[in-house]
PDB file of C-alpha atoms in Angstrom:
ATOM      1  CA  MET Y   1     112.734 204.113 101.620  1.00  0.00           C
ATOM      2  CA  PRO Y   2     112.900 205.094 105.322  1.00  0.00           C
ATOM      3  CA  LEU Y   3     110.923 201.958 106.213  1.00  0.00           C
ATOM      4  CA  GLY Y   4     113.445 199.826 104.296  1.00  0.00           C
ATOM      5  CA  MET Y   5     116.362 201.452 106.128  1.00  0.00           C
ATOM      6  CA  LEU Y   6     114.609 200.861 109.453  1.00  0.00           C
ATOM      7  CA  GLY Y   7     114.225 197.158 108.610  1.00  0.00           C
ATOM      8  CA  LEU Y   8     117.862 196.887 107.554  1.00  0.00           C
ATOM      9  CA  THR Y   9     119.010 198.609 110.753  1.00  0.00           C
ATOM     10  CA  ALA Y  10     116.910 196.246 112.865  1.00  0.00           C
ATOM     11  CA  LEU Y  11     118.344 193.249 111.026  1.00  0.00           C
ATOM     12  CA  LEU Y  12     121.959 194.372 111.416  1.00  0.00           C
ATOM     13  CA  THR Y  13     121.663 195.141 115.131  1.00  0.00           C
ATOM     14  CA  GLY Y  14     120.974 191.444 115.693  1.00  0.00           C
ATOM     15  CA  CYS Y  15     124.319 190.488 114.123  1.00  0.00           C
ATOM     16  CA  SER Y  16     127.649 190.378 115.917  1.00  0.00           C
ATOM     17  CA  TRP Y  17     130.248 192.412 114.040  1.00  0.00           C
ATOM     18  CA  GLY Y  18     133.920 192.487 114.940  1.00  0.00           C
ATOM     19  CA  ARG Y  19     135.334 191.248 118.232  1.00  0.00           C
ATOM     20  CA  ASP Y  20     133.252 189.012 120.465  1.00  0.00           C
ATOM     21  CA  SER Y  21     132.649 190.120 124.019  1.00  0.00           C
ATOM     22  CA  ARG Y  22     134.001 186.902 125.563  1.00  0.00           C
ATOM     23  CA  SER Y  23     137.769 186.499 125.410  1.00  0.00           C
ATOM     24  CA  ALA Y  24     139.392 183.495 123.775  1.00  0.00           C
ATOM     25  CA  GLN Y  25     140.687 182.375 127.173  1.00  0.00           C
ATOM     26  CA  ALA Y  26     137.174 182.605 128.676  1.00  0.00           C
ATOM     27  CA  THR Y  27     135.693 180.597 125.789  1.00  0.00           C
ATOM     28  CA  GLU Y  28     138.418 177.975 126.137  1.00  0.00           C
ATOM     29  CA  GLN Y  29     137.832 177.763 129.908  1.00  0.00           C
ATOM     30  CA  ALA Y  30     134.040 177.490 129.444  1.00  0.00           C
ATOM     31  CA  ALA Y  31     134.527 174.638 126.956  1.00  0.00           C
ATOM     32  CA  ALA Y  32     136.981 172.808 129.220  1.00  0.00           C
ATOM     33  CA  ASP Y  33     134.811 173.244 132.324  1.00  0.00           C
ATOM     34  CA  THR Y  34     131.634 172.190 130.527  1.00  0.00           C
ATOM     35  CA  ALA Y  35     133.307 169.137 128.961  1.00  0.00           C
ATOM     36  CA  ARG Y  36     134.826 168.143 132.317  1.00  0.00           C
ATOM     37  CA  ASP Y  37     131.456 168.472 134.089  1.00  0.00           C
ATOM     38  CA  THR Y  38     129.736 166.438 131.368  1.00  0.00           C
ATOM     39  CA  MET Y  39     132.278 163.641 131.482  1.00  0.00           C
ATOM     40  CA  ILE Y  40     132.288 163.416 135.275  1.00  0.00           C
ATOM     41  CA  LEU Y  41     128.481 163.269 135.375  1.00  0.00           C
ATOM     42  CA  ALA Y  42     128.470 160.607 132.626  1.00  0.00           C
ATOM     43  CA  ALA Y  43     131.095 158.602 134.521  1.00  0.00           C
ATOM     44  CA  ARG Y  44     129.066 158.697 137.722  1.00  0.00           C
ATOM     45  CA  ALA Y  45     125.903 157.706 135.836  1.00  0.00           C
ATOM     46  CA  THR Y  46     127.580 154.676 134.228  1.00  0.00           C
ATOM     47  CA  GLY Y  47     130.101 153.639 136.876  1.00  0.00           C
ATOM     48  CA  ALA Y  48     133.068 154.598 134.684  1.00  0.00           C
ATOM     49  CA  THR Y  49     136.466 155.007 136.327  1.00  0.00           C
ATOM     50  CA  ARG Y  50     138.613 156.159 133.398  1.00  0.00           C
ATOM     51  CA  LEU Y  51     138.249 159.447 131.512  1.00  0.00           C
ATOM     52  CA  GLU Y  52     140.467 161.122 128.904  1.00  0.00           C
ATOM     53  CA  ALA Y  53     139.890 164.263 126.837  1.00  0.00           C
ATOM     54  CA  GLY Y  54     141.486 167.311 125.310  1.00  0.00           C
ATOM     55  CA  GLY Y  55     140.773 170.201 123.023  1.00  0.00           C
ATOM     56  CA  ARG Y  56     142.167 172.895 120.745  1.00  0.00           C
ATOM     57  CA  TRP Y  57     141.164 175.889 118.646  1.00  0.00           C
ATOM     58  CA  ARG Y  58     139.985 175.247 115.079  1.00  0.00           C
ATOM     59  CA  HIS Y  59     138.712 177.347 112.190  1.00  0.00           C
ATOM     60  CA  CYS Y  60     134.947 177.314 111.836  1.00  0.00           C
ATOM     61  CA  SER Y  61     133.299 175.951 108.706  1.00  0.00           C
ATOM     62  CA  GLY Y  62     133.653 178.516 105.969  1.00  0.00           C
ATOM     63  CA  GLY Y  63     136.836 179.849 107.542  1.00  0.00           C
ATOM     64  CA  ILE Y  64     135.161 182.717 109.427  1.00  0.00           C
ATOM     65  CA  GLY Y  65     136.032 182.694 113.107  1.00  0.00           C
ATOM     66  CA  HIS Y  66     137.307 180.046 115.487  1.00  0.00           C
ATOM     67  CA  GLN Y  67     135.769 177.550 117.835  1.00  0.00           C
ATOM     68  CA  TYR Y  68     137.272 175.612 120.714  1.00  0.00           C
ATOM     69  CA  SER Y  69     136.602 171.922 120.161  1.00  0.00           C
ATOM     70  CA  GLY Y  70     137.768 168.560 121.340  1.00  0.00           C
ATOM     71  CA  GLY Y  71     136.809 165.164 122.534  1.00  0.00           C
ATOM     72  CA  GLY Y  72     137.611 162.199 124.668  1.00  0.00           C
ATOM     73  CA  VAL Y  73     136.228 158.960 126.048  1.00  0.00           C
ATOM     74  CA  VAL Y  74     134.343 157.904 129.171  1.00  0.00           C
ATOM     75  CA  TRP Y  75     135.193 154.209 129.558  1.00  0.00           C
ATOM     76  CA  ALA Y  76     132.225 152.528 131.213  1.00  0.00           C
ATOM     77  CA  PRO Y  77     131.817 148.982 132.457  1.00  0.00           C
ATOM     78  CA  GLN Y  78     129.805 146.718 130.198  1.00  0.00           C
ATOM     79  CA  GLY Y  79     126.113 147.021 130.750  1.00  0.00           C
ATOM     80  CA  ASN Y  80     122.834 147.846 129.125  1.00  0.00           C
ATOM     81  CA  VAL Y  81     123.704 150.670 126.708  1.00  0.00           C
ATOM     82  CA  SER Y  82     120.121 151.990 126.563  1.00  0.00           C
ATOM     83  CA  ARG Y  83     119.988 152.280 130.348  1.00  0.00           C
ATOM     84  CA  GLN Y  84     123.408 153.952 130.441  1.00  0.00           C
ATOM     85  CA  LEU Y  85     122.281 156.404 127.757  1.00  0.00           C
ATOM     86  CA  GLU Y  86     119.184 157.364 129.730  1.00  0.00           C
ATOM     87  CA  ALA Y  87     121.175 157.591 132.979  1.00  0.00           C
ATOM     88  CA  ILE Y  88     123.637 159.977 131.300  1.00  0.00           C
ATOM     89  CA  ARG Y  89     120.808 162.065 129.830  1.00  0.00           C
ATOM     90  CA  ALA Y  90     118.997 162.281 133.172  1.00  0.00           C
ATOM     91  CA  ALA Y  91     122.166 163.251 135.067  1.00  0.00           C
ATOM     92  CA  LEU Y  92     123.029 166.006 132.592  1.00  0.00           C
ATOM     93  CA  VAL Y  93     119.512 167.466 132.444  1.00  0.00           C
ATOM     94  CA  GLU Y  94     119.291 167.387 136.241  1.00  0.00           C
ATOM     95  CA  ALA Y  95     122.601 169.300 136.395  1.00  0.00           C
ATOM     96  CA  GLY Y  96     121.180 172.099 134.229  1.00  0.00           C
ATOM     97  CA  PHE Y  97     122.284 171.116 130.739  1.00  0.00           C
ATOM     98  CA  THR Y  98     119.815 171.679 127.889  1.00  0.00           C
ATOM     99  CA  ASP Y  99     119.033 168.458 126.020  1.00  0.00           C
ATOM    100  CA  VAL Y 100     119.292 169.126 122.264  1.00  0.00           C
ATOM    101  CA  SER Y 101     119.425 165.463 121.200  1.00  0.00           C
ATOM    102  CA  GLN Y 102     118.010 164.754 117.772  1.00  0.00           C
ATOM    103  CA  LEU Y 103     118.950 161.090 117.454  1.00  0.00           C
ATOM    104  CA  LYS Y 104     117.920 158.252 119.765  1.00  0.00           C
ATOM    105  CA  ASP Y 105     121.347 156.621 120.049  1.00  0.00           C
ATOM    106  CA  ARG Y 106     123.195 159.626 121.535  1.00  0.00           C
ATOM    107  CA  VAL Y 107     122.922 162.430 124.045  1.00  0.00           C
ATOM    108  CA  SER Y 108     123.588 165.981 122.880  1.00  0.00           C
ATOM    109  CA  VAL Y 109     123.493 168.797 125.402  1.00  0.00           C
ATOM    110  CA  GLN Y 110     124.379 172.479 125.641  1.00  0.00           C
ATOM    111  CA  ARG Y 111     125.589 174.785 128.399  1.00  0.00           C
ATOM    112  CA  ASN Y 112     127.665 177.990 128.396  1.00  0.00           C
ATOM    113  CA  GLU Y 113     127.419 178.172 124.576  1.00  0.00           C
ATOM    114  CA  ILE Y 114     129.160 174.773 124.391  1.00  0.00           C
ATOM    115  CA  THR Y 115     127.596 171.765 122.631  1.00  0.00           C
ATOM    116  CA  LEU Y 116     128.562 168.221 123.670  1.00  0.00           C
ATOM    117  CA  THR Y 117     127.617 164.815 122.292  1.00  0.00           C
ATOM    118  CA  LEU Y 118     128.075 161.355 123.809  1.00  0.00           C
ATOM    119  CA  ARG Y 119     127.436 158.137 121.889  1.00  0.00           C
ATOM    120  CA  TYR Y 120     128.313 154.574 122.846  1.00  0.00           C
ATOM    121  CA  HIS Y 121     131.041 153.005 120.700  1.00  0.00           C
ATOM    122  CA  ARG Y 122     131.632 149.252 120.787  1.00  0.00           C
ATOM    123  CA  THR Y 123     135.320 149.499 119.837  1.00  0.00           C
ATOM    124  CA  TYR Y 124     136.105 151.792 122.767  1.00  0.00           C
ATOM    125  CA  ARG Y 125     133.640 149.946 124.979  1.00  0.00           C
ATOM    126  CA  GLY Y 126     132.729 153.348 126.244  1.00  0.00           C
ATOM    127  CA  TRP Y 127     131.257 156.727 125.498  1.00  0.00           C
ATOM    128  CA  PRO Y 128     133.248 158.985 123.152  1.00  0.00           C
ATOM    129  CA  VAL Y 129     132.559 162.652 123.842  1.00  0.00           C
ATOM    130  CA  SER Y 130     132.848 165.512 121.372  1.00  0.00           C
ATOM    131  CA  PHE Y 131     132.448 169.181 122.221  1.00  0.00           C
ATOM    132  CA  TYR Y 132     132.694 172.560 120.540  1.00  0.00           C
ATOM    133  CA  SER Y 133     132.019 176.210 121.257  1.00  0.00           C
ATOM    134  CA  LYS Y 134     130.125 178.644 119.097  1.00  0.00           C
ATOM    135  CA  CYS Y 135     132.200 180.350 116.424  1.00  0.00           C
ATOM    136  CA  HIS Y 136     133.829 183.578 117.565  1.00  0.00           C
ATOM    137  CA  ILE Y 137     135.859 186.195 115.758  1.00  0.00           C
ATOM    138  CA  TYR Y 138     138.983 187.260 117.620  1.00  0.00           C
ATOM    139  CA  ARG Y 139     141.594 189.906 116.925  1.00  0.00           C
ATOM    140  CA  GLY Y 140     144.757 191.113 118.616  1.00  0.00           C
ATOM    141  CA  ALA Y 141     146.066 188.994 121.490  1.00  0.00           C
ATOM    142  CA  ASP Y 142     142.985 186.754 121.346  1.00  0.00           C
ATOM    143  CA  GLY Y 143     143.570 186.221 117.631  1.00  0.00           C
ATOM    144  CA  GLN Y 144     147.150 185.184 118.326  1.00  0.00           C
ATOM    145  CA  ARG Y 145     145.953 182.773 121.023  1.00  0.00           C
ATOM    146  CA  VAL Y 146     143.475 180.953 118.782  1.00  0.00           C
ATOM    147  CA  ASN Y 147     145.988 180.748 115.934  1.00  0.00           C
ATOM    148  CA  SER Y 148     148.813 179.365 118.064  1.00  0.00           C
ATOM    149  CA  THR Y 149     147.099 177.138 120.628  1.00  0.00           C
ATOM    150  CA  ALA Y 150     147.991 173.458 120.401  1.00  0.00           C
ATOM    151  CA  TYR Y 151     146.009 170.477 121.673  1.00  0.00           C
ATOM    152  CA  ARG Y 152     145.677 170.422 125.462  1.00  0.00           C
ATOM    153  CA  ASP Y 153     144.570 167.612 127.732  1.00  0.00           C
ATOM    154  CA  LEU Y 154     141.641 168.416 130.017  1.00  0.00           C
ATOM    155  CA  GLU Y 155     142.684 168.368 133.643  1.00  0.00           C
ATOM    156  CA  GLY Y 156     140.651 167.255 136.626  1.00  0.00           C
ATOM    157  CA  LEU Y 157     138.890 164.309 134.984  1.00  0.00           C
ATOM    158  CA  ILE Y 158     138.283 162.359 138.160  1.00  0.00           C
ATOM    159  CA  PRO Y 159     134.934 160.517 138.381  1.00  0.00           C
TER     160      PRO Y 159
END
C-alpha cells in the first residue's frame, strides 16, 4: 500500500491543479508576440507586403480551461509554393522556433507554449496562419478576462 501511495503522489505532482502560474494577460501577450514574429518572418521569407491577424480567448476542447487562439493571412506574391514553404520553415527554425510539422504541405512551429501553422491557400493566394496557446485554467480577475475578451487585431504587423 505505501508503494501505491508513493506512485500516486509522484503521478499527481506532475499535474497542474488550480490556477496556472502565467497570467491570462501574459499568455495573450506571448501568443500575440509569437504570432507577430512568425508572420513577419514568413513575410520576409516570401516577399509578402500585406499581413492581417487577430485573436481571442476560447474554451479548450472538453470545456476545461481556456486558450488564446487566432489566425490571419500573409499575402505573398505568386511564386513556387514549395520554395516559399521551405524558406518560411528555414527562417522560423533559424529564429529559434521548434519545427513540429507533421505534414509536408505546411509548417507548424512552437515557441513560448504557442503553436502556429502556416499552409498555402490558393483562394487567398497567400499563407493563412493559425495559432493557439496551451490550455490554462484561470480564476478571479484572469477568469473574468478570458470570459469577456473579444476578438482583437494583432498590432505591429509590418514586414
